[in-house]
Coordinates of N, CA and C in Angstrom, one line a residue:
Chain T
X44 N 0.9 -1.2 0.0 CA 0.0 0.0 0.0 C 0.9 1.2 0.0
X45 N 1.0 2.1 -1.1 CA 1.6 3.2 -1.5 C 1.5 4.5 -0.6
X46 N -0.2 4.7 -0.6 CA -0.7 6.2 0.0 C -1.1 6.9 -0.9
X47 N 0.0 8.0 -0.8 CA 0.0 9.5 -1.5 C 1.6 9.2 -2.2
X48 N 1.6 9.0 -3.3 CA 2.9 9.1 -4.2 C 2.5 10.3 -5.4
X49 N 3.7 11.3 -4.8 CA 3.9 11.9 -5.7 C 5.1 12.3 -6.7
X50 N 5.6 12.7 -8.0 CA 7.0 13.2 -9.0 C 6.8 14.2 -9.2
X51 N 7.8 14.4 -9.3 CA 9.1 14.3 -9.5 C 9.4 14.7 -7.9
X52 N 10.1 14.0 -7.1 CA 11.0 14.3 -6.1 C 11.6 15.6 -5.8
X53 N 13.1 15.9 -7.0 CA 13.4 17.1 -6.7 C 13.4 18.1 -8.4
X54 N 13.3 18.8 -8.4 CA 13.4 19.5 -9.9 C 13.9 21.2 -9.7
X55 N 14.6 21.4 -10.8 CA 15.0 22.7 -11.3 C 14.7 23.0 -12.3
X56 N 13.8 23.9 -12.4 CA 13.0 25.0 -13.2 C 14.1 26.4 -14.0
X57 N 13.9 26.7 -14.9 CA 14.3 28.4 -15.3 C 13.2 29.3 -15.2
X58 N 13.5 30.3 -14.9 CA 12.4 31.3 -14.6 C 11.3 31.1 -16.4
X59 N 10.4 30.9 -16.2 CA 9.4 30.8 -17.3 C 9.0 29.7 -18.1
X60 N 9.9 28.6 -17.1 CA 9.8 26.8 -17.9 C 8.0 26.9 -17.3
X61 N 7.9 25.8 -17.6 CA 6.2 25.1 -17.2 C 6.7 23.7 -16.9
X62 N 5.9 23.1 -15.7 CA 6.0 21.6 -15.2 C 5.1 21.6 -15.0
X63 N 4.6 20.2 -14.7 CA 3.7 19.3 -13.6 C 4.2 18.7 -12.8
X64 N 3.5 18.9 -11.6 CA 3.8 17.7 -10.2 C 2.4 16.8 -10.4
X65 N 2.9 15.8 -10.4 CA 1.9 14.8 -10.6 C 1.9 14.0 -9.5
X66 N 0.6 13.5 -8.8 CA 0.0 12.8 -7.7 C -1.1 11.6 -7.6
X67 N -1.0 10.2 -6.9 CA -1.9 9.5 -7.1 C -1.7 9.2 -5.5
X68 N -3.3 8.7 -5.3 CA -3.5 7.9 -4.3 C -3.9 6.3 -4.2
X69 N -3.9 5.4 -3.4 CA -4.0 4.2 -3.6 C -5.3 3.8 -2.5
X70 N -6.0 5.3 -1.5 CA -6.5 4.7 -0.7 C -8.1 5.2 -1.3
X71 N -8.3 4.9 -2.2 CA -9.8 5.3 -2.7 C -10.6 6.5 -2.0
X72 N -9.8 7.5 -1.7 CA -9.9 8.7 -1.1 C -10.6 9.7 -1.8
X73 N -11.9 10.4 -1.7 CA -12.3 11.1 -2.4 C -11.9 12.5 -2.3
X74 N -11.5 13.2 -1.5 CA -10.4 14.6 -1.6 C -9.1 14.5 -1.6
X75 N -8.4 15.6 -2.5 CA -7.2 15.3 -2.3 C -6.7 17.0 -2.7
X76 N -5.5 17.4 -2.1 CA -5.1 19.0 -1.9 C -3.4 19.2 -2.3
X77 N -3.5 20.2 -3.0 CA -2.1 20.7 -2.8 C -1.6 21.6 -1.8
X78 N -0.3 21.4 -1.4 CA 0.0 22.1 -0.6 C 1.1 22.9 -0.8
X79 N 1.9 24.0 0.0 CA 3.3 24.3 -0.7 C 3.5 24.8 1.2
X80 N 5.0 24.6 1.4 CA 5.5 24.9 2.6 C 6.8 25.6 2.3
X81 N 7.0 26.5 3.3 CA 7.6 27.7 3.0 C 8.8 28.3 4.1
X82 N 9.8 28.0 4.7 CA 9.9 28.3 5.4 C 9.1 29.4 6.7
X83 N 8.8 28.8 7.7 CA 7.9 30.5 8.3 C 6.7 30.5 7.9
X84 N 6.3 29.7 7.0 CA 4.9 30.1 6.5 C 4.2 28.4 6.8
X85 N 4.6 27.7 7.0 CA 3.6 26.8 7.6 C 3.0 26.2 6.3
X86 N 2.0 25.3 6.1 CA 1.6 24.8 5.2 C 0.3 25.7 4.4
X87 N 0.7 25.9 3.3 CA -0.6 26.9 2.9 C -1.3 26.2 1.7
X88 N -2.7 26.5 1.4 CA -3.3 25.5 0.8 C -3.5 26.5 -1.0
X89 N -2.9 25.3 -2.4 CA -2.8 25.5 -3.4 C -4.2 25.7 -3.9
X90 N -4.4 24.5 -4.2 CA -6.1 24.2 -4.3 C -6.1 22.7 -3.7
X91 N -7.8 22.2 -4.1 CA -8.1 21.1 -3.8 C -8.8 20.6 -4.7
X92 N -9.6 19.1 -4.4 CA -10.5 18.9 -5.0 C -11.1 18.1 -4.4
X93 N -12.3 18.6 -3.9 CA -13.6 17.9 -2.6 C -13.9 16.2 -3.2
X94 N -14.0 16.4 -4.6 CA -14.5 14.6 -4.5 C -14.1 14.7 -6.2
X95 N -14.0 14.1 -6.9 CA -14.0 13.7 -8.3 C -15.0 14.5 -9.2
X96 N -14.1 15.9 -10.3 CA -14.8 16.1 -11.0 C -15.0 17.6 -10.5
X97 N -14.5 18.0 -9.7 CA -14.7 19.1 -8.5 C -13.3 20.2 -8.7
X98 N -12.9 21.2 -8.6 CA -11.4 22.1 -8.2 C -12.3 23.1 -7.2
X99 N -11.0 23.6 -6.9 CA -11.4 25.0 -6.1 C -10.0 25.5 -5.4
X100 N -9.9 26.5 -5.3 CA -8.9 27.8 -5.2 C -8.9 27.6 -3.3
X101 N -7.7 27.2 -2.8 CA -6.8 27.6 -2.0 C -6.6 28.9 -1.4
X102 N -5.6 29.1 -0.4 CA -5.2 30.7 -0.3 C -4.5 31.1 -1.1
X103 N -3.7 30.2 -2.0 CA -2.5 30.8 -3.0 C -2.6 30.2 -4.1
X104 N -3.1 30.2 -4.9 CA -3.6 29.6 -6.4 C -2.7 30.6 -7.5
X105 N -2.8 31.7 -7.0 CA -2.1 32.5 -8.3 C -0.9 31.6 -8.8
X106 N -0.9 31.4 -10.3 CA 0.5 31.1 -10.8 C 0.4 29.5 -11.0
X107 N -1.3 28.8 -10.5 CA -1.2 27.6 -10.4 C -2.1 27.1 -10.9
X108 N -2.5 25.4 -11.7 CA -3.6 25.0 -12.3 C -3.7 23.3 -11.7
X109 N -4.5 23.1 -11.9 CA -4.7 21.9 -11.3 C -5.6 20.9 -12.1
X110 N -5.4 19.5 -12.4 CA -6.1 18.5 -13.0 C -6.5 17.8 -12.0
X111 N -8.1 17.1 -12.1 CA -8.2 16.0 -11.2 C -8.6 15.4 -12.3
X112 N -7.7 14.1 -12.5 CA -7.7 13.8 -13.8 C -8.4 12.2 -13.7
X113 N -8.7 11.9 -12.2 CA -9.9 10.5 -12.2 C -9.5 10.4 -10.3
X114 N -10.6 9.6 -9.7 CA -10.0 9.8 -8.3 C -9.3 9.4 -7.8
X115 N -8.0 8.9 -8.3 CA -6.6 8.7 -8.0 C -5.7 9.7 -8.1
X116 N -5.9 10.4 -9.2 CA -5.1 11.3 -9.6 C -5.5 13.0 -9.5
X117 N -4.0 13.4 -9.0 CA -4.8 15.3 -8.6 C -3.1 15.9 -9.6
X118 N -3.5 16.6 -10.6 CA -1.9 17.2 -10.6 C -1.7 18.6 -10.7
X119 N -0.8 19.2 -10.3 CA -0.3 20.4 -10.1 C 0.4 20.7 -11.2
X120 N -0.2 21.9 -11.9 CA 0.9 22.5 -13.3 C 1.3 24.3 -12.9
X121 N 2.6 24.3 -12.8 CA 3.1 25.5 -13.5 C 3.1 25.8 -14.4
X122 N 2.9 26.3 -15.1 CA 2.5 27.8 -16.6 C 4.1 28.1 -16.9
X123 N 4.0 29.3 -15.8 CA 5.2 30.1 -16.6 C 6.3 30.1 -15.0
X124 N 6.7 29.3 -14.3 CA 7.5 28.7 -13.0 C 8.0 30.6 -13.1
X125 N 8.0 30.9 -11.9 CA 8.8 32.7 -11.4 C 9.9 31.7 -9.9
X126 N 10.9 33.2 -9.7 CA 11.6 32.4 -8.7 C 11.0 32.3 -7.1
X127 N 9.5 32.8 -6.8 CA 8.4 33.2 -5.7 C 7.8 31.5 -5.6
X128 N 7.5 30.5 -6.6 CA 7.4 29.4 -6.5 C 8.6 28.3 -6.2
X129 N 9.4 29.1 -5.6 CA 10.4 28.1 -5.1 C 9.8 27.1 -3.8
X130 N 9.6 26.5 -3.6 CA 8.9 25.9 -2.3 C 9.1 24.1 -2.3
X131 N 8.4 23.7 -1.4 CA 8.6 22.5 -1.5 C 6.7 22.4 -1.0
X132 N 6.0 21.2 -2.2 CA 5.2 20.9 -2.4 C 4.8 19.7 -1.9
X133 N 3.6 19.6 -1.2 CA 3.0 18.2 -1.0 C 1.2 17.9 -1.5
X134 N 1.4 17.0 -1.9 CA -0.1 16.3 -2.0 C -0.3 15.7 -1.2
X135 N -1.5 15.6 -0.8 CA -2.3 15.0 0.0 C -3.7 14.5 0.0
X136 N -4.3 13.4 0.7 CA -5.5 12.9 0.5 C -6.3 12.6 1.8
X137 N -7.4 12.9 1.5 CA -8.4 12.7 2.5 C -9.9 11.9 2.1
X138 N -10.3 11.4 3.1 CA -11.4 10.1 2.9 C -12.6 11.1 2.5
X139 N -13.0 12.1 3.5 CA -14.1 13.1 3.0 C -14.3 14.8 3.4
X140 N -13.1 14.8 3.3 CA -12.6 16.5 3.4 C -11.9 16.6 4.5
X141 N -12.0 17.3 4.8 CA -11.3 18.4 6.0 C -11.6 17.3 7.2
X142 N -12.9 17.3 7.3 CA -13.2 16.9 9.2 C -11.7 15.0 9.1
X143 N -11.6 14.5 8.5 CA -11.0 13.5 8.3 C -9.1 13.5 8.1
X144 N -9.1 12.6 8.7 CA -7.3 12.9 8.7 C -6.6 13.1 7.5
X145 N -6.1 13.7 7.2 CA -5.4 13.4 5.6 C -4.0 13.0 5.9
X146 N -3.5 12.4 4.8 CA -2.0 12.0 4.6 C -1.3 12.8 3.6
X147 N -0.3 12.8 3.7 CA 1.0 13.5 2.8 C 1.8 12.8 1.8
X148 N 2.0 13.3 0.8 CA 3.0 12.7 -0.2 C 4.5 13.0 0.6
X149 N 5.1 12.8 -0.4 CA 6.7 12.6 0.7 C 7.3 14.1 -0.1
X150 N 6.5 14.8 -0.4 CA 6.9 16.3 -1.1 C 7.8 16.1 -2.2
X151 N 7.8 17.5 -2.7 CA 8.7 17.5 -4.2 C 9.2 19.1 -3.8
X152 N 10.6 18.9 -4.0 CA 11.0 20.3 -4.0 C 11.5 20.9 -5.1
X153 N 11.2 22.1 -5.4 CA 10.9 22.6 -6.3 C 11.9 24.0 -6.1
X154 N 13.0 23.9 -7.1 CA 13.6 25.5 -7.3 C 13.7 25.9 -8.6
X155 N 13.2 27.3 -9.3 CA 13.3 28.0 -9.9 C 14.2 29.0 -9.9
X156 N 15.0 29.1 -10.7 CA 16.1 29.7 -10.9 C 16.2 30.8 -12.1
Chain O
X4 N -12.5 33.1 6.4 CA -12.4 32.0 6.2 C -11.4 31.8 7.3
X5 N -11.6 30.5 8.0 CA -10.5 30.2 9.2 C -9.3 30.3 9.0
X6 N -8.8 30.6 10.4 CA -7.5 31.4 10.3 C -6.6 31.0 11.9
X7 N -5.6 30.1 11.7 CA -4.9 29.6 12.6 C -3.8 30.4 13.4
X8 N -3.7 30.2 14.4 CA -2.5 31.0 15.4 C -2.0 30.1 16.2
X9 N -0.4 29.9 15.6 CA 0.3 28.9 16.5 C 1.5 29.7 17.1
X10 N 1.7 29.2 18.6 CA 2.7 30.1 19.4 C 3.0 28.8 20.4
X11 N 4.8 28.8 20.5 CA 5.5 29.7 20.1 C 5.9 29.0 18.5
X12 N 6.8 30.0 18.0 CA 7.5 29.3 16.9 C 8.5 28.7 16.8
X13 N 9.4 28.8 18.0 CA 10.0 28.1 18.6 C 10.3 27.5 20.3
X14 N 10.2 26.5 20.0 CA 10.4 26.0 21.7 C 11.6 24.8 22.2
X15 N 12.3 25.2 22.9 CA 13.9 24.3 23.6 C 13.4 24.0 24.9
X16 N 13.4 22.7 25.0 CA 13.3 22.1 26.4 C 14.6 20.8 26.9
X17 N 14.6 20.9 28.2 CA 15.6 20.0 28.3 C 14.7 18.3 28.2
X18 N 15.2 17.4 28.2 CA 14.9 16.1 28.1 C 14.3 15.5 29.1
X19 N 13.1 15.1 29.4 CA 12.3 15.0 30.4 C 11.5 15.9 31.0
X20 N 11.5 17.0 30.6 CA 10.5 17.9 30.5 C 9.4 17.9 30.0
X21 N 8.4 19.0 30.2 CA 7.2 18.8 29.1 C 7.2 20.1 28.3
X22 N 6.6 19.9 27.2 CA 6.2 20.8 26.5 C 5.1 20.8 25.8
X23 N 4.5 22.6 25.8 CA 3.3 22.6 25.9 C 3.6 23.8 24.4
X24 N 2.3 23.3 23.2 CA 1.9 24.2 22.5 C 0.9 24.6 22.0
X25 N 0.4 26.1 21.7 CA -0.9 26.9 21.9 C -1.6 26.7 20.3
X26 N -2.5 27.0 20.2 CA -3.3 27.6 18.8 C -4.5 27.5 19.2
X27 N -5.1 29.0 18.5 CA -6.2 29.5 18.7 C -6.9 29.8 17.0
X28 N -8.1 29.7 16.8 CA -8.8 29.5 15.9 C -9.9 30.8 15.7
X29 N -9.8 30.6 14.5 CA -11.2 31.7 14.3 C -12.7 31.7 14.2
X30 N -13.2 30.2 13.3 CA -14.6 30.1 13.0 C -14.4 29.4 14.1
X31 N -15.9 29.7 14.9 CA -16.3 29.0 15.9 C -17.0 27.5 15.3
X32 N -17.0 27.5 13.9 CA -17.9 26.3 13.1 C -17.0 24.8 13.1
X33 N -15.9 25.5 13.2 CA -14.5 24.8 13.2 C -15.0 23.6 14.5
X34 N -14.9 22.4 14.0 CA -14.7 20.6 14.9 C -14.0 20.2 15.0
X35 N -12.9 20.4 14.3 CA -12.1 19.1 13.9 C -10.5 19.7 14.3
X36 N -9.8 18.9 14.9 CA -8.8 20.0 15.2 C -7.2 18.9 15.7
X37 N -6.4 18.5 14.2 CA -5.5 17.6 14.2 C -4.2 18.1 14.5
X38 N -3.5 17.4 15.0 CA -1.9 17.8 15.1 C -1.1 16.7 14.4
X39 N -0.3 17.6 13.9 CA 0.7 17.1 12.7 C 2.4 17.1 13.4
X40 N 3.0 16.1 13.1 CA 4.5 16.0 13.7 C 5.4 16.2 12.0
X41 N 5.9 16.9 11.8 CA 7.0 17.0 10.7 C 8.8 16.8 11.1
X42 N 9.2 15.5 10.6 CA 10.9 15.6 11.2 C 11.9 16.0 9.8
X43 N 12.7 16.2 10.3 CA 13.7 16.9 8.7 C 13.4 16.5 7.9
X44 N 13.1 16.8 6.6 CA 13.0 16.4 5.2 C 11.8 15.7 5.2
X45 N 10.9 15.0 6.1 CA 9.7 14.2 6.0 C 8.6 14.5 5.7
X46 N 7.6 13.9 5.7 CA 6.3 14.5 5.4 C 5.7 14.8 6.7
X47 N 4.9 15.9 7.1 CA 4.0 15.8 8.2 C 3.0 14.7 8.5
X48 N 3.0 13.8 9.8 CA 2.3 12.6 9.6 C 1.2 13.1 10.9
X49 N 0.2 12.7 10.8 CA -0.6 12.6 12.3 C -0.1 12.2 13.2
X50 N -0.4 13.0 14.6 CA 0.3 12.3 15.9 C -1.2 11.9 16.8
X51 N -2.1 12.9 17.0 CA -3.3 13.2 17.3 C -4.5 14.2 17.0
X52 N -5.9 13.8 17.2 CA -6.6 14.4 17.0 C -8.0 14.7 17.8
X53 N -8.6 16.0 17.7 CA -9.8 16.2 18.5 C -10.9 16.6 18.0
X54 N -11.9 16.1 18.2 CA -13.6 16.7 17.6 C -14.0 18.0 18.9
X55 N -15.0 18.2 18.4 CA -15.3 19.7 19.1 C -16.6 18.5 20.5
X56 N -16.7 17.6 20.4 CA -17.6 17.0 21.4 C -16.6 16.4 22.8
X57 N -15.5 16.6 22.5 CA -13.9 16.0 23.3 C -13.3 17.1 23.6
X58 N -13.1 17.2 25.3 CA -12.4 18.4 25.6 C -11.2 18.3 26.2
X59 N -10.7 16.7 25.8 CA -9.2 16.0 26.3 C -9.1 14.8 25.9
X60 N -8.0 14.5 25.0 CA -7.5 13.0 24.4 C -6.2 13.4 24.9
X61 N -5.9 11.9 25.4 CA -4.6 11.6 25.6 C -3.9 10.1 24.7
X62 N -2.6 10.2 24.6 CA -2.4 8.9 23.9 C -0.7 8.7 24.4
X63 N -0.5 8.1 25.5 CA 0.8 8.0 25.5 C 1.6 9.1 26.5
X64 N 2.4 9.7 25.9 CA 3.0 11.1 26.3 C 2.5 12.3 26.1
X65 N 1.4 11.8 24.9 CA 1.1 13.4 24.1 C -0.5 13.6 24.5
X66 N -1.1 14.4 24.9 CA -2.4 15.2 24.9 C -2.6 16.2 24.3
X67 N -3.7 16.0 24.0 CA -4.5 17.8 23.2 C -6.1 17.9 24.2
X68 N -5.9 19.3 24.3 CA -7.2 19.8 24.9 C -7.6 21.1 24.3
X69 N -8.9 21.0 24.2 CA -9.6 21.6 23.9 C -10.6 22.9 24.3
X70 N -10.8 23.7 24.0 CA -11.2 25.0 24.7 C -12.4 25.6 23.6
X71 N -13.7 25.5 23.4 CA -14.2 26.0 22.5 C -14.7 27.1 22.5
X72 N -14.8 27.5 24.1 CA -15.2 28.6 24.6 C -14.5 30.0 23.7
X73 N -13.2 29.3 24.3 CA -12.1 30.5 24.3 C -11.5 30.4 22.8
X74 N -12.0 29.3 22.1 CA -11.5 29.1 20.6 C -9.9 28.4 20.5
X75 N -9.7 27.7 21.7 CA -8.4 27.8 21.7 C -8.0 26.4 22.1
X76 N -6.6 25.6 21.6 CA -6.8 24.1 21.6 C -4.8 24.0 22.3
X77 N -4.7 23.1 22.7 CA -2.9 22.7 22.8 C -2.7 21.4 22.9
X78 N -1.2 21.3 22.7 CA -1.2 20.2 22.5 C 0.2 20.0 23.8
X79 N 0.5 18.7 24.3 CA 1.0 18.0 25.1 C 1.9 17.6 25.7
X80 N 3.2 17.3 25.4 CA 3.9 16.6 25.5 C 4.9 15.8 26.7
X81 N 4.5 14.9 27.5 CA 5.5 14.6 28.7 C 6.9 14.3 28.7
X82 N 7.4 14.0 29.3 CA 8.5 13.4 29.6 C 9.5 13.2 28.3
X83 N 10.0 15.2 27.8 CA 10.3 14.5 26.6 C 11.4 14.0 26.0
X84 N 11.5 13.0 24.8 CA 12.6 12.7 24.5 C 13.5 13.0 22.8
X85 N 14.6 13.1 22.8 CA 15.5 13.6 21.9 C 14.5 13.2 20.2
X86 N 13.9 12.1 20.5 CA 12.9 11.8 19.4 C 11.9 12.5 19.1
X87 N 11.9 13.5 19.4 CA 10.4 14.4 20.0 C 10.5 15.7 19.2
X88 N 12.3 15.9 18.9 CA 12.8 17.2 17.9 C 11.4 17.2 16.9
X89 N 11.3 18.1 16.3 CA 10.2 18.0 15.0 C 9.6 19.4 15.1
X90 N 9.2 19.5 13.7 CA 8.4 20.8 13.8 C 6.8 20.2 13.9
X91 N 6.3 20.5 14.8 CA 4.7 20.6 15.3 C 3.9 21.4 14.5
X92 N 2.5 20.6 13.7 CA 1.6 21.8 13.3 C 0.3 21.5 13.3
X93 N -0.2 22.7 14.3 CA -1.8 22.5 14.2 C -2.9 22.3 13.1
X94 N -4.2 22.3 13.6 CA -4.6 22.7 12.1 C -6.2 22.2 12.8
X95 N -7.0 22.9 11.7 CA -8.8 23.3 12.4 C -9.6 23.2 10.8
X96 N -10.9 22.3 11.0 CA -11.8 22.4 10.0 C -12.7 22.4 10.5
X97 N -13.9 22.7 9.3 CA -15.0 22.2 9.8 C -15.3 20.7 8.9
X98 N -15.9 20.0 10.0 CA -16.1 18.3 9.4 C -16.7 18.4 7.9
X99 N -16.0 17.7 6.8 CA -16.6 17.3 6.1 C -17.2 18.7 4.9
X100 N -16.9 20.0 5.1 CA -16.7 21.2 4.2 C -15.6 21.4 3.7
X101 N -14.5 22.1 4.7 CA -13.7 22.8 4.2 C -12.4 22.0 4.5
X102 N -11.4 22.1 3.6 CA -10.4 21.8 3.7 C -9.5 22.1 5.1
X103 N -8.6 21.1 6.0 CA -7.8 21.8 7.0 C -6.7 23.0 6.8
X104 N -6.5 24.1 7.4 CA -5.9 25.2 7.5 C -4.9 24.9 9.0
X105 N -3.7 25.4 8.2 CA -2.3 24.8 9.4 C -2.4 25.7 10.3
X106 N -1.7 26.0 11.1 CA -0.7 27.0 11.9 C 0.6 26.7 10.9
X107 N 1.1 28.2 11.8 CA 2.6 27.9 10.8 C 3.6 27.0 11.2
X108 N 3.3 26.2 12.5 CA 4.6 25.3 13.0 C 5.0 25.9 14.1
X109 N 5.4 24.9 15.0 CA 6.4 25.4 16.3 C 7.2 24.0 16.2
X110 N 8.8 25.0 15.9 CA 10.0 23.4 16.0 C 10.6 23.6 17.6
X111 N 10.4 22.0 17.8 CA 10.4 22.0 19.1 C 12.1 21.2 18.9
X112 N 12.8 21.6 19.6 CA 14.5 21.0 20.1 C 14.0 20.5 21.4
X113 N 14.7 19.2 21.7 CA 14.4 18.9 23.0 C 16.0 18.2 23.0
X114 N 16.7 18.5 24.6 CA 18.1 19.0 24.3 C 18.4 17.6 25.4
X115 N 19.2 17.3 25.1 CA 19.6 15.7 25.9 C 20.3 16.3 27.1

């Protein structure tokens, strides 16, 4: 049993490349969230997606897109990567939102240069 | 939309001590109220958690109590040990709506 796997691990960007962080889960979890952690800033929320078929906007969305591409899968795209998205990213899943524990991918860190 | 306050942001205790940390919350709608252990490089994993009908779980060394009056929750820790280092993070929902919202972390040293 996997969890929350998410890629690329670690990656380096140029200011204006475009990626995807891509995320699956294995526990038939119908929410699942991006995260980005920051030094000092604690975990802040990208977007989500309440159940399959669903998005919605986080506190910090700007600069970000998101696929829920079947209910295993949630992925995170950069557009145009700036060096302000430096962070280290996690996915995460949960059984039926918020009131329920969620778990963490094992993060991906992410520098733009 | 809810909005966490975690204090302190840092905390050093000697080994066998306890340590105690704060967060206070904004929607009173807020039930659900988990604490997260994060150790270098790892992912934040659950240590414990509290519904708004529970005004004290304990599990081991670690406790959280609850305050809904006062909007305000902490978390526990006895007798502590060098294994215990980690950054701590709160966090408050309401069941089954809104996604959980962190505190920003308190890294706790606990010094041999």
């Amino acid at each position: 049993n996997a969890g929350v796997t998410q890629t690329p691990k670690f990656q380096v960007l140029k200011t204006g490349q475009s990626m995807t962080l891509q995320c699956a889960q294995d526990m038939n979890h119908n929410s699942m969230y991006w995260y980005r952690q920051d030094p000092g800033m604690g975990l802040r929320l990208i977007y989500y997606s309440a159940s399959e078929g669903t998005t919605d906007k986080g506190e910090v969305p700007n600069g970000y897109n998101v696929s829920r591409l079947n209910k295993r899968e949630f992925s995170l795209r950069l557009e145009s990567a700036a060096p302000s998205q430096t962070s280290v990213y996690f996915c995460a899943s949960s059984d039926q939102g918020g009131g329920n524990t969620i778990y963490f991918g094992e993060g991906s860190w992410l520098t733009v240069v | 939309g809810e909005n966490v306050e975690q204090h302190p942001s840092t905390l050093s205790v000697q080994e066998g001590d306890s340590a105690v940390i704060k967060c206070t919350y904004s929607d009173s709608a807020s039930n659900y109220f988990p604490w997260y252990k994060q150790e270098l490089g790892k992912r934040p994993q659950l240590i414990i958690d509290i519904r708004s009908n529970v005004g004290e779980k304990k599990d081991q060394r670690i406790a959280v109590t609850l305050n809904k009056t006062a909007k305000h929750f902490s978390l526990h820790i006895t007798e502590t040990q060098p294994e215990d280092s980690a950054v701590y993070f709160c966090a408050a929902s309401i069941k089954g709506n809104t996604p959980l919202v962190f505190g920003k972390g308190t890294r706790l040293s606990v010094i041999a």
